[in-house]
Coordinates of C-alpha atoms in Angstrom, one line a residue:
M1 CA -7.7 26.3 -6.8
T2 CA -7.5 30.2 -6.2
T3 CA -5.3 32.9 -5.4
A4 CA -4.5 34.4 -2.1
Q5 CA -7.0 36.7 -3.1
G6 CA -9.3 33.4 -3.3
V7 CA -9.9 34.5 -6.6
P8 CA -10.1 31.2 -8.6
L9 CA -7.5 31.1 -11.2
Q10 CA -8.7 29.7 -14.4
T11 CA -11.2 32.7 -14.4
L12 CA -8.0 36.1 -14.1
A13 CA -7.8 35.7 -17.9
S14 CA -10.4 37.7 -19.8
S15 CA -11.5 36.4 -23.5
T16 CA -9.5 38.8 -25.3
S17 CA -6.0 37.5 -23.7
P18 CA -4.0 35.3 -25.9
F19 CA -3.7 33.2 -22.7
A20 CA -7.7 32.9 -22.1
H21 CA -7.9 28.7 -24.2
L22 CA -5.7 25.8 -24.4
T23 CA -6.6 24.8 -27.8
D24 CA -5.7 21.6 -29.7
N25 CA -3.0 23.2 -31.0
N26 CA -1.9 24.4 -27.9
K27 CA -1.4 20.5 -26.3
Q28 CA -0.1 19.8 -29.1
G29 CA 3.5 22.4 -29.1
L30 CA 3.3 22.5 -26.1
C31 CA 3.8 17.8 -26.4
S32 CA 5.9 18.8 -28.8
V33 CA 8.8 20.8 -27.8
L34 CA 8.4 19.5 -24.1
W35 CA 8.9 15.2 -25.3
G36 CA 9.5 16.1 -28.9
W37 CA 5.8 14.4 -29.8
T38 CA 5.7 12.9 -32.8
F39 CA 2.2 13.6 -34.0
C40 CA 0.5 11.2 -36.4
E41 CA -2.2 12.8 -39.4
N42 CA -5.3 11.8 -37.9
C43 CA -4.1 14.2 -35.0
K44 CA -2.8 16.4 -36.6
H45 CA -5.9 17.5 -38.2
F46 CA -7.5 16.9 -35.1
K47 CA -9.0 14.2 -35.9
L48 CA -10.1 11.1 -34.0
C49 CA -6.3 9.1 -33.5
T50 CA -6.5 5.7 -34.8
D51 CA -2.5 5.1 -34.3
S52 CA -1.5 3.0 -31.8
E53 CA 1.7 4.3 -32.4
C54 CA 1.3 7.2 -32.2
P55 CA 2.4 9.5 -29.0
G56 CA -1.4 11.5 -29.5
T57 CA -3.7 8.6 -27.6
R58 CA -1.6 10.0 -23.8
V59 CA -3.2 13.1 -24.5
H60 CA -5.6 12.2 -22.7
S61 CA -4.2 11.2 -20.3
L62 CA -2.4 13.9 -19.3
R63 CA -5.7 16.6 -19.1
Q64 CA -4.6 17.0 -15.7
Y65 CA -1.0 18.8 -16.3
F66 CA -2.5 20.7 -19.1
H67 CA -5.5 21.5 -16.9
H68 CA -2.3 22.6 -14.5
Y69 CA -1.0 24.6 -18.0
K70 CA -3.8 26.8 -17.7
R71 CA -4.2 27.6 -14.6
L72 CA -0.2 28.9 -15.0
V73 CA -0.4 30.4 -17.1
S74 CA -4.5 32.6 -16.6
A75 CA -1.9 33.7 -13.2
Y76 CA 0.7 35.3 -15.6
S77 CA -2.4 36.7 -18.0
H78 CA -3.8 38.1 -14.8
D79 CA -0.8 39.9 -13.7
L80 CA -0.8 41.7 -17.6
Q81 CA -3.0 44.3 -16.1
Y82 CA -0.7 45.3 -14.1
F83 CA 2.0 46.3 -16.6
E84 CA 0.9 46.2 -19.8
E85 CA 3.1 48.1 -22.2
D86 CA 6.0 45.6 -20.3
K87 CA 4.5 42.6 -20.9
S88 CA 6.8 39.4 -22.5
L89 CA 5.4 37.5 -23.2
N90 CA 1.7 37.7 -25.5
S91 CA 1.5 33.9 -26.7
H92 CA 2.1 30.2 -25.9
E93 CA 5.1 29.9 -28.8
E94 CA 7.2 31.9 -26.2
I95 CA 6.3 29.8 -23.9
L96 CA 7.4 27.7 -26.0
I97 CA 10.2 29.4 -27.5
I98 CA 12.2 30.0 -23.7
I99 CA 11.4 25.6 -23.0
E100 CA 12.8 25.3 -26.3
R101 CA 15.9 27.6 -25.3
I102 CA 16.4 25.7 -21.8
K103 CA 16.4 22.3 -23.4
E104 CA 19.7 23.4 -26.1
K105 CA 21.9 25.0 -22.9
P106 CA 20.0 23.0 -19.8
N107 CA 23.0 24.8 -17.9
I108 CA 22.5 28.7 -18.7
T109 CA 21.9 31.4 -15.9
R110 CA 18.9 32.8 -15.2
R111 CA 20.5 35.9 -15.9
K112 CA 22.1 34.1 -19.2
L113 CA 18.8 32.1 -19.9
A114 CA 16.8 36.1 -20.1
E115 CA 19.1 37.7 -22.2
A116 CA 18.7 35.1 -24.9
V117 CA 15.2 35.6 -24.8
F118 CA 14.1 38.6 -24.2
G119 CA 18.0 40.8 -25.1
T120 CA 18.8 43.1 -22.8
E121 CA 18.8 44.1 -18.7
P122 CA 15.4 45.8 -18.9
A123 CA 16.1 49.3 -17.7
G124 CA 12.0 49.1 -16.0
A125 CA 11.9 47.5 -12.4
A126 CA 8.2 46.4 -13.5
T127 CA 9.8 44.4 -17.4
K128 CA 12.5 42.3 -15.0
T129 CA 9.7 41.2 -12.3
D130 CA 7.5 40.2 -16.1
R131 CA 10.1 38.6 -16.9
E132 CA 11.2 36.8 -14.3
H133 CA 7.7 35.6 -13.8
A134 CA 7.9 34.4 -17.4
I135 CA 11.4 33.1 -17.3
G136 CA 9.2 31.0 -14.1
L137 CA 5.9 30.1 -15.7
A138 CA 8.3 28.4 -18.2
I139 CA 10.3 25.4 -15.1
K140 CA 7.5 25.2 -14.2
A141 CA 5.6 24.0 -17.7
L142 CA 9.1 22.1 -18.3
T143 CA 9.9 20.8 -15.2
M144 CA 6.7 21.5 -12.7
V145 CA 9.9 22.7 -10.2
N146 CA 8.8 26.0 -8.9
S147 CA 11.9 28.8 -9.3
T148 CA 10.6 31.8 -8.6
R149 CA 7.9 33.3 -5.2
W150 CA 5.7 34.3 -8.1
L151 CA 4.4 30.9 -8.3
E152 CA 4.4 30.6 -4.9
A153 CA 2.1 33.9 -4.5
A154 CA 0.5 33.0 -7.7
Y155 CA -1.8 29.6 -6.2
G156 CA -1.8 31.5 -2.3
I157 CA 1.0 28.6 -1.5
G158 CA 2.5 31.2 1.3
N159 CA 5.5 29.2 1.3
Q160 CA 8.6 31.1 2.4
D161 CA 10.9 27.6 2.7
S162 CA 10.1 27.9 -1.8
Q163 CA 13.5 29.1 -3.4
N164 CA 14.6 31.9 -6.1
W165 CA 17.1 30.3 -8.9
P166 CA 19.3 33.3 -8.4
E167 CA 20.4 35.1 -11.3
D168 CA 24.0 33.5 -11.6
I169 CA 24.0 29.6 -11.3
P170 CA 23.0 27.3 -14.0
L171 CA 19.4 25.3 -14.2
S172 CA 20.8 21.9 -13.7
T173 CA 22.9 23.4 -10.3
F174 CA 19.7 25.2 -9.3
L175 CA 17.3 21.9 -9.4
E176 CA 20.8 19.5 -8.1
E177 CA 20.6 22.0 -4.9
L178 CA 16.4 21.4 -4.5
F179 CA 16.8 17.6 -4.7
P180 CA 19.6 16.3 -2.5
T181 CA 20.3 12.7 -2.5
A182 CA 21.1 10.9 1.3
D183 CA 21.3 7.1 1.7
H184 CA 19.2 7.2 4.4
P185 CA 19.7 4.2 6.8
G186 CA 15.5 2.9 6.3
F187 CA 14.4 3.7 3.3
G188 CA 17.8 4.4 0.7
E189 CA 20.2 2.3 -1.3
K190 CA 21.7 0.4 1.8
A191 CA 17.8 0.1 3.6
S192 CA 17.6 -1.6 6.8
T193 CA 16.4 -5.5 7.2
S194 CA 12.8 -3.4 8.6
Y195 CA 12.9 -1.6 5.5
W196 CA 9.5 -3.9 4.3
D197 CA 8.2 -2.8 8.2
M198 CA 7.8 0.5 8.2
R199 CA 7.5 0.3 4.4
S200 CA 4.0 -1.8 5.0
S201 CA 3.3 0.6 8.2
I202 CA 3.3 4.2 5.8
T203 CA 0.3 3.5 4.0
C204 CA -2.0 5.8 3.8
V205 CA -5.3 3.8 5.9
K206 CA -2.5 3.8 8.4
L207 CA -2.0 7.4 8.5
M208 CA -4.3 8.5 8.2
R209 CA -6.4 6.0 11.5
R210 CA -3.1 6.2 14.2
G211 CA -0.9 9.6 13.0
R212 CA -4.7 11.6 13.0
L213 CA -3.0 12.2 8.9
S214 CA -4.6 14.2 6.0
F215 CA -3.6 14.4 2.0
Q216 CA -2.5 17.7 0.0
S217 CA -2.2 18.0 -3.4
T218 CA 0.3 20.0 -4.7
E219 CA 1.9 21.1 -8.0
N220 CA 5.5 21.8 -6.7
L221 CA 7.5 18.2 -7.1
S222 CA 10.4 19.7 -4.6
N223 CA 7.3 19.7 -1.9
H224 CA 6.4 15.6 -2.6
L225 CA 5.6 14.1 0.4
K226 CA 6.3 17.1 2.7
L227 CA 5.3 16.2 6.0
N228 CA 3.6 19.6 8.2
R229 CA 3.9 17.7 12.2
K230 CA 1.6 21.1 13.0
T231 CA -1.6 20.9 11.1
G232 CA -0.3 17.2 9.7
V233 CA -0.4 17.3 6.9
V234 CA 1.4 15.1 4.1
E235 CA 2.1 17.3 0.7
I236 CA 1.5 15.3 -2.5
F237 CA 3.2 14.9 -6.0
H238 CA 0.0 13.9 -8.1
H239 CA 0.5 14.7 -11.9
T240 CA 1.8 11.4 -12.8
A241 CA 0.8 10.9 -16.1
F242 CA 3.8 13.8 -16.4
L243 CA 6.9 11.9 -14.3
K244 CA 5.9 8.7 -17.3
E245 CA 7.3 10.8 -19.8
S246 CA 9.6 11.4 -18.3
L247 CA 10.3 7.6 -18.0
R248 CA 9.5 6.6 -21.4
I249 CA 12.4 9.6 -22.7
T250 CA 14.6 8.1 -20.8
K251 CA 14.3 4.5 -20.7
N252 CA 16.9 3.1 -23.0
Q253 CA 19.8 4.9 -21.9
G254 CA 22.5 1.6 -21.2
G255 CA 22.0 1.3 -17.7
K256 CA 23.4 5.1 -17.2
P257 CA 22.9 7.1 -15.1
L258 CA 21.4 10.3 -17.1
S259 CA 22.9 13.9 -15.1
F260 CA 19.9 16.9 -14.6
A261 CA 21.3 18.7 -17.6
D262 CA 21.9 15.3 -19.6
T263 CA 17.5 15.7 -18.2
I264 CA 16.6 18.2 -18.8
G265 CA 18.7 18.7 -22.4
R266 CA 15.6 15.9 -23.5
G267 CA 12.5 17.5 -21.7
A268 CA 12.7 15.5 -18.4
V269 CA 13.4 15.0 -14.6
P270 CA 16.0 12.4 -13.9
R271 CA 14.5 8.7 -13.4
Q272 CA 15.4 7.9 -9.9
L273 CA 13.9 11.6 -8.8
A274 CA 10.9 10.4 -11.3
I275 CA 10.7 6.6 -9.9
E276 CA 10.5 7.4 -6.5
V277 CA 7.6 9.9 -6.9
L278 CA 5.2 6.7 -9.0
D279 CA 6.0 4.1 -6.1
S280 CA 5.8 6.4 -3.3
I281 CA 2.3 7.0 -4.3
Q282 CA 1.9 3.7 -5.8
K283 CA 3.3 0.7 -3.7
I284 CA 3.7 2.9 0.1
I285 CA 1.3 6.0 0.9
F286 CA -1.5 3.9 -1.6
P287 CA -0.4 0.6 -1.9
L288 CA -3.0 -0.5 -5.4
S289 CA -2.9 -2.8 -4.2
D290 CA -4.8 -2.2 -1.5
P291 CA -8.9 -1.4 -1.8
S292 CA -8.9 0.5 1.0
A293 CA -5.8 2.9 -0.1
V294 CA -7.5 3.2 -3.5
S295 CA -11.2 4.1 -2.1
V296 CA -8.8 6.9 -0.4
L297 CA -7.1 8.4 -3.7
R298 CA -10.1 7.9 -5.4
S299 CA -11.6 10.8 -3.2
L300 CA -8.7 12.3 -3.3
I301 CA -9.5 12.6 -6.9
T302 CA -13.0 14.3 -6.2
E303 CA -12.7 16.1 -3.8
Q304 CA -8.9 17.6 -4.9
G305 CA -8.4 17.7 -7.8
F306 CA -5.5 15.0 -8.5
D307 CA -4.4 13.2 -11.5
S308 CA -6.6 10.1 -11.9
D309 CA -3.5 8.8 -13.6
C310 CA -2.4 8.2 -10.0
L311 CA -4.8 4.8 -10.4
R312 CA -2.9 3.3 -13.1
F313 CA -0.7 1.4 -13.4
E314 CA 3.1 0.4 -16.0
A315 CA 5.4 -0.9 -16.1
S316 CA 7.0 -1.6 -19.0
A317 CA 5.8 0.9 -20.5
I318 CA 8.7 2.7 -18.8
R319 CA 10.2 0.5 -16.5
E320 CA 14.5 -1.3 -17.1
P321 CA 13.9 -4.4 -16.1
H322 CA 16.1 -3.9 -13.3
E323 CA 13.9 -1.0 -12.1
I324 CA 11.7 -3.3 -9.8
N325 CA 12.6 -2.9 -6.5
T326 CA 13.0 1.0 -5.5
Q327 CA 15.2 2.1 -3.0
Y328 CA 14.8 6.1 -1.8
I329 CA 17.8 8.2 -2.2
Y330 CA 16.2 11.4 -2.9
F331 CA 12.8 11.0 -0.8
G332 CA 14.4 7.8 2.3
A333 CA 13.9 10.9 4.8
R334 CA 11.0 12.1 3.7
L335 CA 9.6 8.6 3.8
A336 CA 11.5 7.9 7.4
D337 CA 10.1 11.5 8.6
I338 CA 6.3 10.2 8.0
H339 CA 7.1 7.4 9.3
D340 CA 8.4 8.2 13.0
E341 CA 5.5 10.9 13.1
L342 CA 3.0 7.7 12.9
E343 CA 5.5 5.9 16.3
H344 CA 5.1 9.7 18.1
P345 CA 2.7 11.3 17.4
T346 CA 2.5 14.9 17.2
P347 CA 0.3 16.5 20.2
R348 CA -2.4 18.9 17.6
G349 CA -5.7 19.0 20.6
F350 CA -5.0 20.9 23.3
L351 CA -4.7 17.7 25.4
S352 CA -2.3 16.6 24.0
R353 CA -0.3 19.8 23.7
W354 CA -1.3 20.1 27.0
A355 CA 0.2 17.2 28.9
K356 CA 3.2 16.5 25.5
R357 CA 4.8 19.5 27.6
K358 CA 3.7 18.1 31.2
S359 CA 6.5 14.6 30.3
T360 CA 5.1 11.6 28.6
G361 CA 2.9 12.4 26.0
H362 CA 0.1 9.8 25.8
A363 CA 0.9 8.3 28.9
N364 CA 0.0 11.5 30.4
I365 CA -4.1 11.3 29.0
A366 CA -4.0 8.6 29.7
T367 CA -3.3 9.8 33.3
I368 CA -5.5 12.5 33.2
I369 CA -8.2 11.3 31.7
G370 CA -8.6 8.3 34.4
V371 CA -8.0 11.2 37.2
I372 CA -11.4 12.9 34.9
L373 CA -12.6 9.9 35.5
A374 CA -12.9 9.0 39.0
L375 CA -12.8 13.2 39.5
F376 CA -16.0 12.6 38.5
F377 CA -17.3 8.7 39.9
G378 CA -16.5 10.6 43.3
I379 CA -18.5 13.2 43.4
A380 CA -21.4 12.0 41.1
T381 CA -21.3 8.8 45.0
L382 CA -20.7 11.7 47.0
G383 CA -23.5 13.8 45.5
L384 CA -25.4 10.2 46.2
S385 CA -24.8 9.8 49.4
V386 CA -25.6 13.2 50.1
F387 CA -29.5 13.0 48.8
Q388 CA -29.6 9.1 51.1
A389 CA -28.9 11.3 53.7
W390 CA -31.2 14.6 53.5
V391 CA -33.9 11.1 52.6
G392 CA -33.6 9.6 55.6
Y393 CA -33.3 12.2 57.6
Q394 CA -36.8 13.8 56.2
Q395 CA -37.8 10.3 57.0
W396 CA -36.4 10.8 61.0
Q397 CA -38.3 14.4 60.8
H398 CA -41.5 13.3 59.0
P399 CA -42.4 9.8 60.0
I400 CA -44.8 8.6 58.0
Q401 CA -48.3 8.2 60.3
T402 CA -50.0 5.0 59.4
N403 CA -53.5 4.3 60.9

């Protein structure tokens, strides 16, 4: 991952920066604040954890999340060089304080949160910007959602569609608007009879071979399954270990759905949202029952840094008994969009675009290829005929003399 200038983010924080290193103690503090982890004595003294009930046994599975968090704070540390005297954060502990404030009041507005954490309205523009960055960093660590365009710029994404959390809108409301629900006829709560056919048709292997689509990792939960028709790229939010922690702490709630505010207060994202992301990865796009799909997923883990936890399917530890067959109320429209792209591919090459503009897309491509081949063979036949005529003429003009 690099900045817009192509500089690796992990190199941006100087060795003297408080964010240059992410220690085991920092990781434990982050897990305790986010998910309420209580560590065993061995973990507290950074020894080998031997207690199967201790959440410390899962620290290793979250290494990709910690790697992302370190890149995040490294980007913030890099920005400090521009307004060192006005910096809002000086340690990982101060980030955790912001996260705690958010969990205490998930309906708080950004203006009120800034006042609660930093005090009254700052006088300098640089300080105000830095406070916005600090809050955005904490929101991202807690929800894996970008709430400020600074995060997009820091990762060199430049996505102009990214939304800023408005100053006077409650955080829970902002997140609800980022994740609207819809009962899509193909993948929603009342899925059509063609659901299983549609689902089985959009595996990664078929999307790559027939749709010529590719996959790109995203660190922004709200970008999961976004399809860029122009480039043929599908974004995948791959931090499955992070999502599983959300499911663990919202399990056994008596079947009553929790609101965004309730889940934020617990340090989680809504169960339905987390399950849709997990199942869209492990059951639909990269079905773990398909060796070919697993092979593709392994290559993405190696080449693009996807979370290796994507390969680990869990059920009893994170799911309720009724959470088996997932209906997609958050991501149904995006799955349908991907299916539509497979059925009606967007022309991307010059020849495909030209044919599409003329009339019937791929049908015209076949016609064009046929015409080109006919023209080629016609010219070849004509050339051969001319050559044969020339040879006959030469034989007539210069007959071979025999004795």
